[in-house]
Amino acid sequence: MSVKTLSPGQTTASRGAAAMSRKIRRVGVLTGGGDCPGLNAVIRAVTKSALNCYNLEIVGIEEGFLGLVQNRMRPLNNAAVSNILTQGGTILGTNNRCNPRAYVAPGTSEKRDVMDRCMEHIQAQGLDALIVIGGDGTMSVAAHFVRLGVNCIGVPKTIDNDLMGTDITFGFATAVQIATEALDRVHTTAASHHRVMVVEVMGRNAGWIALAAGVAGGADVILIPEIPYDLEKVCDFVLERQRRGKKSSIVCVSEGATPVGGKQVVSRVDPTSPDPIRLGGVGPVLAAQIEQGTGIETRATILGHIQRGGTPVAADRILGTQFGNAAAHLLMTGAEGRLVVMQKGEIRDVELISAEGKQRLVTPDTPLIRAARDVETCFGD
Ligand code: F6P
């Protein structure tokens, strides 16, 4: 994977000159996949930076790639992105079903490749490049446009923090904050009733949210997809705590966590989606098993979309602004098919196609795992 550090040494004038030579005048922006706190911060930063530094025309593409398929676009200007920094969701709308290579038209079930139609719309709208804000599914679709010669600059979004190439995605900090607050709140019920309280968090196949929120919220047990758990070990740990006088325990379980040799709990299957499996429901299953295995009353709470909704925390507003600003500058410094990333505290860029079809998972040597184990957190292994 080739990595470049953005060099902001260039002046605005020289960047503008570079852009003129590549004739970048009109740029489409879309948000793809699930909504995520900080999307509007990115849209705002892209639009304002592109307008103020380069006098570009910015076109908002509605509902992710669906807007490209259906030619639904609208101009964005300073007024359109005013007062959106603190808003959750995305002013452009989003979509986690539309893959133009396997598009299912409303009222039909047949999958059709409509990439040609999208290319026609890109041309008809006079778009010289796209800024694509999304997670791995969105980048996988964007990679096909890159192969067709469309200049796409990616911006890494997802509460799951699982996009390959970047140390962090915007949206993650907010999800962790919300999950941490939820864990903080169940502590009181756990302690008052001497219960085990299980909190299920999102994250798909990655345990980043559970790990970070579990550590921040003082979970006694953290279960993540990357470390299959042994139910007996979890129950023994809870019972041992009880023997030592700790009458309550908190379990933070990632929606993708599995018992050793077991399967993920699926909440629904959406055949029209490029990623049809929706996880969810492991929390109540696990709670029933812990109650049976320990004899201690155990309750479950599923946080679900609460983790994705509402106002982004400051860190996501800042990261979204940095990413959006970097995407605009990157485009105008001649980059093509790149993904803006954060690596070791620096904004850099990598090849967009390098993020295609991959997930960045928690590894056993992740320093936070060691820290958590050292403060007596059980991972069920
Ligand atoms: O990728 C973000 C995410 O919230 C995952 O954590 C979760 O598994 C999934 O999206 C849920 O998708 P949907 O909003 O379609 O139910």
Short mmCIF file of N, CA and C and ligand atoms in Angstrom, two decimals, residues 34-35 96 157-160 162 202-204 209 255 268 277-279 305 308, ligand 1:
data_model
loop_
_atom_site.label_atom_id
_atom_site.label_comp_id
_atom_site.label_asym_id
_atom_site.label_seq_id
_atom_site.Cartn_x
_atom_site.Cartn_y
_atom_site.Cartn_z
N GLY A 34 -24.21 3.37 6.17
CA GLY A 34 -25.04 3.82 7.29
C GLY A 34 -24.72 5.25 7.69
N ASP A 35 -25.68 5.96 8.26
CA ASP A 35 -25.37 7.31 8.74
C ASP A 35 -24.39 7.22 9.89
N ASN A 96 -27.44 2.25 2.31
CA ASN A 96 -26.50 1.14 2.40
C ASN A 96 -26.98 -0.09 1.62
N LYS A 157 -15.33 6.86 6.87
CA LYS A 157 -16.41 7.00 7.85
C LYS A 157 -16.80 5.64 8.40
N THR A 158 -17.08 5.51 9.62
CA THR A 158 -17.85 4.40 10.21
C THR A 158 -17.68 4.39 11.73
N ILE A 159 -18.78 4.16 12.40
CA ILE A 159 -18.67 4.02 13.86
C ILE A 159 -17.85 2.78 14.20
N ASP A 160 -17.77 1.81 13.27
CA ASP A 160 -17.12 0.52 13.57
C ASP A 160 -15.59 0.64 13.64
N ASP A 162 -13.45 0.19 11.34
CA ASP A 162 -12.84 -1.01 10.77
C ASP A 162 -12.36 -0.82 9.34
N MET A 202 -22.65 -2.13 18.86
CA MET A 202 -22.48 -2.43 17.43
C MET A 202 -21.00 -2.66 17.10
N GLY A 203 -20.72 -2.72 15.81
CA GLY A 203 -19.32 -2.88 15.37
C GLY A 203 -19.14 -3.89 14.26
N ARG A 204 -20.22 -4.58 13.89
CA ARG A 204 -20.15 -5.65 12.89
C ARG A 204 -19.09 -6.68 13.28
N ILE A 209 -15.53 -0.93 19.10
CA ILE A 209 -16.44 -0.16 19.98
C ILE A 209 -16.53 -0.85 21.34
N GLU A 255 -21.77 -6.92 18.97
CA GLU A 255 -22.83 -7.65 18.27
C GLU A 255 -22.30 -8.83 17.46
N ARG A 268 -31.25 -9.79 11.03
CA ARG A 268 -32.04 -9.81 9.79
C ARG A 268 -31.11 -9.98 8.59
N ILE A 277 -26.10 -9.32 5.68
CA ILE A 277 -26.25 -9.76 7.07
C ILE A 277 -26.28 -8.56 8.02
N ARG A 278 -27.32 -8.49 8.84
CA ARG A 278 -27.35 -7.50 9.92
C ARG A 278 -27.24 -8.26 11.23
N LEU A 279 -26.20 -7.94 11.99
CA LEU A 279 -25.98 -8.64 13.26
C LEU A 279 -26.84 -8.00 14.35
N HIS A 305 -29.02 1.55 17.23
CA HIS A 305 -28.73 2.75 16.45
C HIS A 305 -28.55 4.01 17.30
N ARG A 308 -25.33 5.56 16.78
CA ARG A 308 -25.03 6.26 15.54
C ARG A 308 -25.73 7.60 15.45
O1 F6P B 1 -21.50 -0.16 10.03
C1 F6P B 1 -22.19 0.58 10.96
C2 F6P B 1 -23.26 -0.26 11.60
O2 F6P B 1 -23.95 0.54 12.54
C3 F6P B 1 -22.77 -1.54 12.24
O3 F6P B 1 -22.16 -1.37 13.48
C4 F6P B 1 -24.04 -2.35 12.28
O4 F6P B 1 -23.77 -3.73 12.29
C5 F6P B 1 -24.73 -1.95 11.00
O5 F6P B 1 -24.20 -0.68 10.62
C6 F6P B 1 -26.23 -1.85 11.12
O6 F6P B 1 -26.76 -1.55 9.87
P1 F6P B 1 -28.27 -1.07 9.67
O7 F6P B 1 -28.34 0.38 10.02
O8 F6P B 1 -28.53 -1.32 8.23
O9 F6P B 1 -29.12 -1.89 10.58
#
